[in-house]
Amino acid sequence: MAVQKKEAAGDQSHSKSQPKSQPKNCYCLAKCVLKGSAVLQAVYGHIRSPTTLDVVFGKETALELVVVSENGTIQPVCEQTVFGTIKDLAVLPWNDQCRAAQPQTYGKDLLVVLSDSGNLSFLTFSVEMHRFLAVAHIHLSQSGNLRRELGRMLAVESKGRAIAVAAFEDRMAVFPVTTAAGNNIVEEKIVYPMESRMQVVDTEPGSSRTRETITGLGTIWSMSFVSIECKASSKGGSILVLAVLLHRKGAVLNELQVLVCDTKEKTIHLRSRFSSPGPLALSVAGIPASPGFALLFRNGDFILLDLINPSNPCVVSRVRLSRLTVDEEMNVLEDYAGQEGDEEGNFSVAASALLELSDSRTSSAGRGDIIYSEQCKFSSSCPAISSWSWEPDYFGNPRLVICLDVGDFFIAEFLLGVQDGIKIKVSNCHYKCSPCKLLLWTKGGFIAALVEMGDGQVLKIEEGALVCRSLIQNIAPILDISLVDYHNEKQDQMFACCGMGREGSLRIIRNGISVEKLLSTPPIYQGVTGTWTMRMKHHDSYHSFLVISFVEETRVLSVGLSFVDITDAVGFDPNASTLACGLVEEGRVVQVCRNEVRLCAPTAAAHPAGLDLSVPLCTSWRPKSLSISLGAIAWRTIILALSSPGILLMLGIRTSSSGGHELYEIQKVQLQAEVSCISIPQEEPGPSSVPASIVGLVEDNSYGTFPDGVEIGKICVVGTHKPSVELLSMVHGENFTALAVGSISLTNTMGTAVSGCVPQDVRLALFDRLYILSGLRNGMLLRYEWPTSSIFSSELTSPNCALNTMLDAKSSLTDSYESCHSQDKINFNKMDTAESSFPAQLQLIAVRRVGMTPVFLVPLCESLRSDIIALSDRPWLIQIARDSQRIAYTSISFQPATHATPVSSIDCPTGIFFVADCSLHLSECYEDDSGPVSEICCVDPLSGSLLSTFRLDPGETAKCMRLWKVGNEQVLVVGTGLSAGRAIMPSGEAESSKGRFLILQIEPIHSSRSDMVRSSSAASVSPFHDGVSYNPENTPSSSAAGSPDEANREGARFEEGGGWKLTLKWHVSMPGIVLAVCPYLEVYMLASAGNSLFCLGFPADAPQRLRRFSSVKTRFTITCITVHLTRIAVGDCRDGILFFSYVEDARKLEQLYCDPAQRLVADCVLMDPDTAFVSDRRGNFCALSCSNLLEENASPERNLTLSCWYHLGEAIMRIQKGSFSYKLPMDDGMKPSSRNEMLLDGADNAVVASTLLGSVVIFIQLNREEYDLLDAVQSRLASFPLTAPVLGNIHSQFRGRGSPVGVCKVLDGDMLAQFLELTSMQQQAVLAGQPGSTSDTANLDPLQRSIPLDQVLRLLERVHNALN
């Protein structure tokens, strides 16, 4: 950072006259209290013994051994820190013909690990020691693994005969496994390509010093051994075939190279190259028990390769993944030779579309190839395989489970022994969840599905389908944390923002076992077939009855504070299953059963507005010789679908001769296809208005207008087994008329129709136009809309109009209809289609798969504009009027439910009643009608319920927030960004985007008395009660629930489960995205916007006005701010940590110190005015300190000094200061006998850090004596065989990676914790042994003094017990 020469000269002269004040050293210990949960590798084998099958998870810096129990739960066995970074993980299977029979590994599979140590490590698990132990290390390269040095990727031959190791690019090697290798497991490596084949190029012609040696192999993407038959090799099994997928610089597509390794001759030769036009190849895999075959996974498909003749690879068949997302019966085999023209054609069509800016779907529609057409309408791109796993210990044909990047699971079976050699059979889609990063198929049919940034699942194959048995918890990444006291128990608990996207969650982390409270009924409600809610009168604000239908009975419950069975008082048949029910007239409800339709008038016992009778009035209507299959109820109208031959019938209600009400038949019709579902659109009373979400998109006078002939209350929507969805006119006294028809015809690439396309539910929805939504029985959701040129004629309402597509043109009414009333008969004369265009043909706009089970559509209110819940494998909220897509799909955080219905009561106006796992659940629904927004939520830490929310403006995202106490008022300060893009450019400079600085007032919902008390006590000290001007129209709405307990001088004290009200009081536009805010000196608030630091506050002379007092700029974007007393520390994303101070008299921010080196700062915290703890995005943690003696002419160039350093190996994203005392209460009465036993005790002496991989690490400060003692123990443990780094890393080098020479190292609590796991004899051996040569013990020389065992144990046990 540049300074004036005069200032620099003055500082230099002053430094000569006075000696510099040296900063103090910082002695710390780091302990990982919660190991990372992100699984990057997963392998399966006989790890503990030859008879056990175990799973090993690789977590970058740790190994975890787990087993899958019989009920499908993951049971951890051992988790071990490796003190290094795992690059790749594999299992070397036991083979007594290849591997030497060592006693400790006989019959067991070995764990093969590549790491940043530069070694190829072979590990075994010791049951006695309960930990992984190293069997052998093979040195590959220097630690760190450069691009062209071996150590990036592993491949193990299926029979355990060889191991292949690759670099990032240009080089690979094969290590043969042999019994002659002794303890080294493998023989000398065979490198490819050889040094003699390397090319020499000049990066700068004419300069000999810039010449470098490289190879032409390229970047290695994937590799796999391909098994071959023994008879194919004339050298007795010494020939190995290795398929390597690589990318050459400048090439468009990846290339597959087939290499042949001769383990006897120690040579590797290139046998052939394979590259075909089409999608980009991503990885390659061999097929177990299928010699000579391999799979090449590409973007959009995978192909089966025949490598029996390595010199001439050929394609056997191809499976296109684009149709797996919609097809239910897969006939996937394709003759690849016959598809070459299509593949080239697709490429030319796509290229033409790019060059001519035309749609490739138009030019390819006539050729039957839909890879770039219909499939891409509901998939943003052609799906690719994100993970796969082979079935272990299979009998017969090998099977492969695959997960696509859209979350669909399929199982591919490879049929061996067929005439053509091998065939592929892909099953139906078995399951759908979030895309999985890893799959691991284990014994018993269990499949571990691991999600990269969310909870994984354990799936099991049951009756041809995958069923979730348990969850694999994953809290990574932890993006933010907050520490609070746990109910005054002097125990911190952590609130963590975990996960990403729809897998994001707010979690509570604390010591002990978490207990989740479930507010639901016991699982005693089996056989539920339907749920409905009904009103007593049409204009009632709340529901009156909740109807639950079972297989052979029905129950009606009252809606209110408690649910009471009132079935007898309503009049419904309790011994029959209900197909449909609803309000048909004021005070009259209808129950549709299989054999009758009951019209009931409830009594006053069921509802206050009921009849003053002892029993309800009931009348019924029964069909003649037929049963009812479906029903729908609207105002004074009932639509029924009778069983075969497929009859649609309308009932009405009228006054009988006795003065009561009765049901009568109005009209009916025979359909060509059987009806699968019925719905009658209804609209809430009152005038229609344009929703705010579509203002400006449609004209006010055009909203609410429908196509000719479509009138709410006189239409119904049906789904048929044809299959189709059809809109019918149902005017009383007139015939059913088809107004619009949408056919359902989904085909795969083979031209075969997709099965299961029968509509399960259908709804009419209104936004800027009418839509028809249809949920199918195969888990798809279709959206139709009217063609823009559709014009309906009034002739459609004529009683002589025929049903063009619904009625059978070749048949007439059967004799059974001749007995019907004359006014109910319908003329079935055929309409001349040459002269008429009726009915309108609906256009299929979008197809979306929301699950695998039938999709039920549940509107949240009786309105065409209502949001709709789609029930399938998991519930989804379909929201109308979202951006330009018109319809948005949002996952609901609720377990899979079979039935749901909205419930509105005075206590729960927006509730939803779910039926899931034979239990009844009542939850609150918060309506959201204003588009995608970011919200600030207040959450109950005990129940997790949402107490209140504050909605930001559309397109605005909250980036940071802090509580700020202004006088006696508690407010929430929020920094936002008004751009959806990135906040920092790759150079570190701030993007040219905007943000806002918001101040939200937090107050409980008071009674009138408490409001007055609080107002009088806080008005004089708070700037938020009087004289605050803001535009209420621009203030987002807020909601709250709960009530306060009482008010006092400091504010309100809440009851458990109470709520707050968030109100926007001030907002200031900022010149950049606000990434950090921090209170300062109780009266100021610091905020960063881009590379600017602002100091804001309320001046004393104008307490109602928010003012900017000062600002200063840094070179790059500011990512974090922390303060301690008057000192300010700012994290610059490239320049590191900068120390500032605010001069109140001059109202100026002055820079005092700067970082001695550039670092990618993630977060920082000031422990005292002179010391800052800093984390960067490379996994480093350090302390920067300065002198507290400032000279008058001190320069900002005075660099900070590193006080300590620790390399964690994981990116630390957030650090916070937390009070932590590891001196137990029992020690208070025991005075230390020497200074070595003294423990540093005080508030805020610890720092808690969270990482992207889900780890939580605590850094505690020690005194010098404690540090020297534990440092001597650590140096001995790092060289002791049982506790040394298992991957061969040098411990001091790993934890000190990136540290300048001479900087004090933070002690490793994970290494020290191993001391407590040793036996007494082993502990004595550790302390008596020679320390490691790399230890830096400063003034303590452990070679000249002994270390007392009891003193070490006492100190370590205190730390360990307090942390755990």
mmCIF file of N, CA, C and O in Angstrom, residues 555-604:
data_model
loop_
_atom_site.group_PDB
_atom_site.id
_atom_site.type_symbol
_atom_site.label_atom_id
_atom_site.label_comp_id
_atom_site.label_asym_id
_atom_site.label_seq_id
_atom_site.Cartn_x
_atom_site.Cartn_y
_atom_site.Cartn_z
ATOM 1 N N ARG A 555 -65.861 -40.824 8.989
ATOM 2 C CA ARG A 555 -66.003 -40.070 10.210
ATOM 3 C C ARG A 555 -66.013 -38.574 9.879
ATOM 4 O O ARG A 555 -65.215 -38.104 9.060
ATOM 5 N N VAL A 556 -66.935 -37.843 10.563
ATOM 6 C CA VAL A 556 -67.029 -36.401 10.417
ATOM 7 C C VAL A 556 -66.631 -35.769 11.747
ATOM 8 O O VAL A 556 -67.192 -36.110 12.798
ATOM 9 N N LEU A 557 -65.652 -34.851 11.713
ATOM 10 C CA LEU A 557 -65.147 -34.189 12.905
ATOM 11 C C LEU A 557 -65.444 -32.699 12.818
ATOM 12 O O LEU A 557 -65.472 -32.109 11.734
ATOM 13 N N SER A 558 -65.660 -32.100 13.970
ATOM 14 C CA SER A 558 -65.845 -30.663 14.015
ATOM 15 C C SER A 558 -64.502 -29.963 13.935
ATOM 16 O O SER A 558 -63.491 -30.470 14.411
ATOM 17 N N VAL A 559 -64.502 -28.773 13.332
ATOM 18 C CA VAL A 559 -63.284 -27.986 13.179
ATOM 19 C C VAL A 559 -63.294 -26.890 14.220
ATOM 20 O O VAL A 559 -64.228 -26.083 14.292
ATOM 21 N N GLY A 560 -62.279 -26.839 15.052
ATOM 22 C CA GLY A 560 -62.198 -25.834 16.110
ATOM 23 C C GLY A 560 -60.978 -26.055 16.949
ATOM 24 O O GLY A 560 -59.937 -26.519 16.466
ATOM 25 N N LEU A 561 -61.084 -25.707 18.234
ATOM 26 C CA LEU A 561 -59.952 -25.916 19.128
ATOM 27 C C LEU A 561 -59.641 -27.393 19.286
ATOM 28 O O LEU A 561 -58.498 -27.780 19.524
ATOM 29 N N SER A 562 -60.643 -28.256 19.172
ATOM 30 C CA SER A 562 -60.447 -29.701 19.239
ATOM 31 C C SER A 562 -61.350 -30.348 18.205
ATOM 32 O O SER A 562 -62.382 -29.796 17.817
ATOM 33 N N PHE A 563 -60.941 -31.513 17.742
ATOM 34 C CA PHE A 563 -61.706 -32.245 16.739
ATOM 35 C C PHE A 563 -62.581 -33.273 17.466
ATOM 36 O O PHE A 563 -62.068 -34.182 18.116
ATOM 37 N N VAL A 564 -63.901 -33.125 17.306
ATOM 38 C CA VAL A 564 -64.869 -33.993 17.981
ATOM 39 C C VAL A 564 -65.658 -34.743 16.923
ATOM 40 O O VAL A 564 -66.071 -34.168 15.907
ATOM 41 N N ASP A 565 -65.877 -36.030 17.156
ATOM 42 C CA ASP A 565 -66.632 -36.856 16.217
ATOM 43 C C ASP A 565 -68.117 -36.467 16.281
ATOM 44 O O ASP A 565 -68.781 -36.618 17.310
ATOM 45 N N ILE A 566 -68.641 -35.960 15.165
ATOM 46 C CA ILE A 566 -70.051 -35.558 15.078
ATOM 47 C C ILE A 566 -70.709 -36.224 13.879
ATOM 48 O O ILE A 566 -71.604 -35.647 13.247
ATOM 49 N N THR A 567 -70.277 -37.424 13.532
ATOM 50 C CA THR A 567 -70.793 -38.096 12.350
ATOM 51 C C THR A 567 -72.311 -38.271 12.426
ATOM 52 O O THR A 567 -73.036 -37.994 11.458
ATOM 53 N N ASP A 568 -72.824 -38.713 13.552
ATOM 54 C CA ASP A 568 -74.265 -38.950 13.672
ATOM 55 C C ASP A 568 -75.059 -37.664 13.580
ATOM 56 O O ASP A 568 -76.164 -37.652 13.020
ATOM 57 N N ALA A 569 -74.522 -36.569 14.089
ATOM 58 C CA ALA A 569 -75.249 -35.304 14.045
ATOM 59 C C ALA A 569 -75.255 -34.692 12.651
ATOM 60 O O ALA A 569 -76.132 -33.886 12.336
ATOM 61 N N VAL A 570 -74.300 -35.046 11.817
ATOM 62 C CA VAL A 570 -74.266 -34.539 10.441
ATOM 63 C C VAL A 570 -75.185 -35.354 9.542
ATOM 64 O O VAL A 570 -75.840 -34.813 8.645
ATOM 65 N N GLY A 571 -75.241 -36.656 9.733
ATOM 66 C CA GLY A 571 -76.108 -37.497 8.951
ATOM 67 C C GLY A 571 -75.397 -38.366 7.935
ATOM 68 O O GLY A 571 -76.050 -39.107 7.188
ATOM 69 N N PHE A 572 -74.062 -38.299 7.856
ATOM 70 C CA PHE A 572 -73.330 -39.138 6.904
ATOM 71 C C PHE A 572 -73.408 -40.597 7.349
ATOM 72 O O PHE A 572 -73.517 -40.901 8.554
ATOM 73 N N ASP A 573 -73.352 -41.494 6.369
ATOM 74 C CA ASP A 573 -73.352 -42.928 6.642
ATOM 75 C C ASP A 573 -71.995 -43.309 7.215
ATOM 76 O O ASP A 573 -70.981 -43.268 6.502
ATOM 77 N N PRO A 574 -71.904 -43.721 8.468
ATOM 78 C CA PRO A 574 -70.591 -44.038 9.059
ATOM 79 C C PRO A 574 -70.042 -45.371 8.613
ATOM 80 O O PRO A 574 -68.855 -45.646 8.839
ATOM 81 N N ASN A 575 -70.839 -46.217 7.992
ATOM 82 C CA ASN A 575 -70.414 -47.560 7.613
ATOM 83 C C ASN A 575 -70.112 -47.673 6.128
ATOM 84 O O ASN A 575 -70.092 -48.782 5.583
ATOM 85 N N ALA A 576 -69.932 -46.584 5.437
ATOM 86 C CA ALA A 576 -69.618 -46.599 4.011
ATOM 87 C C ALA A 576 -68.447 -45.667 3.748
ATOM 88 O O ALA A 576 -68.292 -44.637 4.415
ATOM 89 N N SER A 577 -67.643 -46.019 2.765
ATOM 90 C CA SER A 577 -66.521 -45.179 2.360
ATOM 91 C C SER A 577 -67.045 -44.025 1.502
ATOM 92 O O SER A 577 -67.927 -44.218 0.659
ATOM 93 N N THR A 578 -66.515 -42.845 1.713
ATOM 94 C CA THR A 578 -66.958 -41.651 0.996
ATOM 95 C C THR A 578 -66.068 -41.414 -0.215
ATOM 96 O O THR A 578 -64.836 -41.428 -0.120
ATOM 97 N N LEU A 579 -66.726 -41.203 -1.372
ATOM 98 C CA LEU A 579 -66.012 -40.877 -2.603
ATOM 99 C C LEU A 579 -65.858 -39.373 -2.790
ATOM 100 O O LEU A 579 -64.877 -38.917 -3.369
ATOM 101 N N ALA A 580 -66.863 -38.611 -2.342
ATOM 102 C CA ALA A 580 -66.825 -37.152 -2.443
ATOM 103 C C ALA A 580 -67.857 -36.596 -1.484
ATOM 104 O O ALA A 580 -68.826 -37.268 -1.111
ATOM 105 N N CYS A 581 -67.674 -35.353 -1.082
ATOM 106 C CA CYS A 581 -68.638 -34.683 -0.219
ATOM 107 C C CYS A 581 -68.463 -33.195 -0.380
ATOM 108 O O CYS A 581 -67.423 -32.721 -0.864
ATOM 109 N N GLY A 582 -69.481 -32.428 0.044
ATOM 110 C CA GLY A 582 -69.395 -30.985 -0.065
ATOM 111 C C GLY A 582 -70.715 -30.319 0.229
ATOM 112 O O GLY A 582 -71.746 -30.971 0.447
ATOM 113 N N LEU A 583 -70.677 -28.984 0.224
ATOM 114 C CA LEU A 583 -71.863 -28.161 0.455
ATOM 115 C C LEU A 583 -72.594 -27.983 -0.863
ATOM 116 O O LEU A 583 -72.012 -27.504 -1.848
ATOM 117 N N VAL A 584 -73.887 -28.334 -0.880
ATOM 118 C CA VAL A 584 -74.683 -28.239 -2.098
ATOM 119 C C VAL A 584 -75.723 -27.136 -2.023
ATOM 120 O O VAL A 584 -76.175 -26.614 -3.042
ATOM 121 N N GLU A 585 -76.118 -26.765 -0.836
ATOM 122 C CA GLU A 585 -77.068 -25.678 -0.609
ATOM 123 C C GLU A 585 -76.920 -25.231 0.824
ATOM 124 O O GLU A 585 -76.349 -25.936 1.656
ATOM 125 N N GLU A 586 -77.422 -24.037 1.125
ATOM 126 C CA GLU A 586 -77.276 -23.503 2.474
ATOM 127 C C GLU A 586 -77.806 -24.501 3.501
ATOM 128 O O GLU A 586 -78.983 -24.879 3.484
ATOM 129 N N GLY A 587 -76.923 -24.945 4.381
ATOM 130 C CA GLY A 587 -77.303 -25.887 5.426
ATOM 131 C C GLY A 587 -77.507 -27.299 4.953
ATOM 132 O O GLY A 587 -77.999 -28.139 5.726
ATOM 133 N N ARG A 588 -77.139 -27.610 3.703
ATOM 134 C CA ARG A 588 -77.308 -28.964 3.165
ATOM 135 C C ARG A 588 -75.949 -29.445 2.646
ATOM 136 O O ARG A 588 -75.287 -28.757 1.856
ATOM 137 N N VAL A 589 -75.535 -30.622 3.092
ATOM 138 C CA VAL A 589 -74.285 -31.234 2.636
ATOM 139 C C VAL A 589 -74.592 -32.573 1.996
ATOM 140 O O VAL A 589 -75.626 -33.192 2.291
ATOM 141 N N VAL A 590 -73.693 -33.015 1.126
ATOM 142 C CA VAL A 590 -73.899 -34.230 0.344
ATOM 143 C C VAL A 590 -72.742 -35.178 0.587
ATOM 144 O O VAL A 590 -71.570 -34.766 0.621
ATOM 145 N N GLN A 591 -73.059 -36.458 0.731
ATOM 146 C CA GLN A 591 -72.077 -37.536 0.825
ATOM 147 C C GLN A 591 -72.281 -38.474 -0.358
ATOM 148 O O GLN A 591 -73.382 -38.998 -0.559
ATOM 149 N N VAL A 592 -71.246 -38.694 -1.143
ATOM 150 C CA VAL A 592 -71.297 -39.614 -2.278
ATOM 151 C C VAL A 592 -70.601 -40.897 -1.880
ATOM 152 O O VAL A 592 -69.399 -40.893 -1.561
ATOM 153 N N CYS A 593 -71.351 -41.993 -1.871
ATOM 154 C CA CYS A 593 -70.809 -43.312 -1.561
ATOM 155 C C CYS A 593 -70.865 -44.196 -2.810
ATOM 156 O O CYS A 593 -71.295 -43.769 -3.880
ATOM 157 N N ARG A 594 -70.440 -45.425 -2.644
ATOM 158 C CA ARG A 594 -70.401 -46.329 -3.779
ATOM 159 C C ARG A 594 -71.794 -46.645 -4.308
ATOM 160 O O ARG A 594 -71.990 -46.744 -5.530
ATOM 161 N N ASN A 595 -72.782 -46.737 -3.433
ATOM 162 C CA ASN A 595 -74.112 -47.188 -3.845
ATOM 163 C C ASN A 595 -75.198 -46.142 -3.661
ATOM 164 O O ASN A 595 -76.354 -46.392 -4.008
ATOM 165 N N GLU A 596 -74.881 -44.990 -3.088
ATOM 166 C CA GLU A 596 -75.905 -43.980 -2.892
ATOM 167 C C GLU A 596 -75.273 -42.615 -2.745
ATOM 168 O O GLU A 596 -74.082 -42.475 -2.486
ATOM 169 N N VAL A 597 -76.172 -41.607 -2.907
ATOM 170 C CA VAL A 597 -75.811 -40.216 -2.651
ATOM 171 C C VAL A 597 -76.753 -39.709 -1.572
ATOM 172 O O VAL A 597 -77.984 -39.714 -1.749
ATOM 173 N N ARG A 598 -76.194 -39.261 -0.422
ATOM 174 C CA ARG A 598 -76.999 -38.833 0.720
ATOM 175 C C ARG A 598 -76.995 -37.314 0.814
ATOM 176 O O ARG A 598 -75.933 -36.668 0.758
ATOM 177 N N LEU A 599 -78.194 -36.731 0.950
ATOM 178 C CA LEU A 599 -78.375 -35.309 1.189
ATOM 179 C C LEU A 599 -78.781 -35.131 2.645
ATOM 180 O O LEU A 599 -79.803 -35.658 3.088
ATOM 181 N N CYS A 600 -77.968 -34.382 3.391
ATOM 182 C CA CYS A 600 -78.144 -34.302 4.838
ATOM 183 C C CYS A 600 -78.275 -32.853 5.289
ATOM 184 O O CYS A 600 -77.602 -31.952 4.750
ATOM 185 N N ALA A 601 -79.111 -32.648 6.295
ATOM 186 C CA ALA A 601 -79.237 -31.366 6.981
ATOM 187 C C ALA A 601 -78.794 -31.560 8.418
ATOM 188 O O ALA A 601 -79.522 -32.140 9.238
ATOM 189 N N PRO A 602 -77.570 -31.126 8.798
ATOM 190 C CA PRO A 602 -77.038 -31.367 10.145
ATOM 191 C C PRO A 602 -77.881 -30.689 11.227
ATOM 192 O O PRO A 602 -78.594 -29.707 10.974
ATOM 193 N N THR A 603 -77.764 -31.193 12.400
ATOM 194 C CA THR A 603 -78.484 -30.645 13.546
ATOM 195 C C THR A 603 -77.629 -29.607 14.263
ATOM 196 O O THR A 603 -76.444 -29.399 13.944
ATOM 197 N N ALA A 604 -78.240 -28.983 15.263
ATOM 198 C CA ALA A 604 -77.521 -27.976 16.047
ATOM 199 C C ALA A 604 -76.393 -28.581 16.857
ATOM 200 O O ALA A 604 -75.472 -27.877 17.280
#
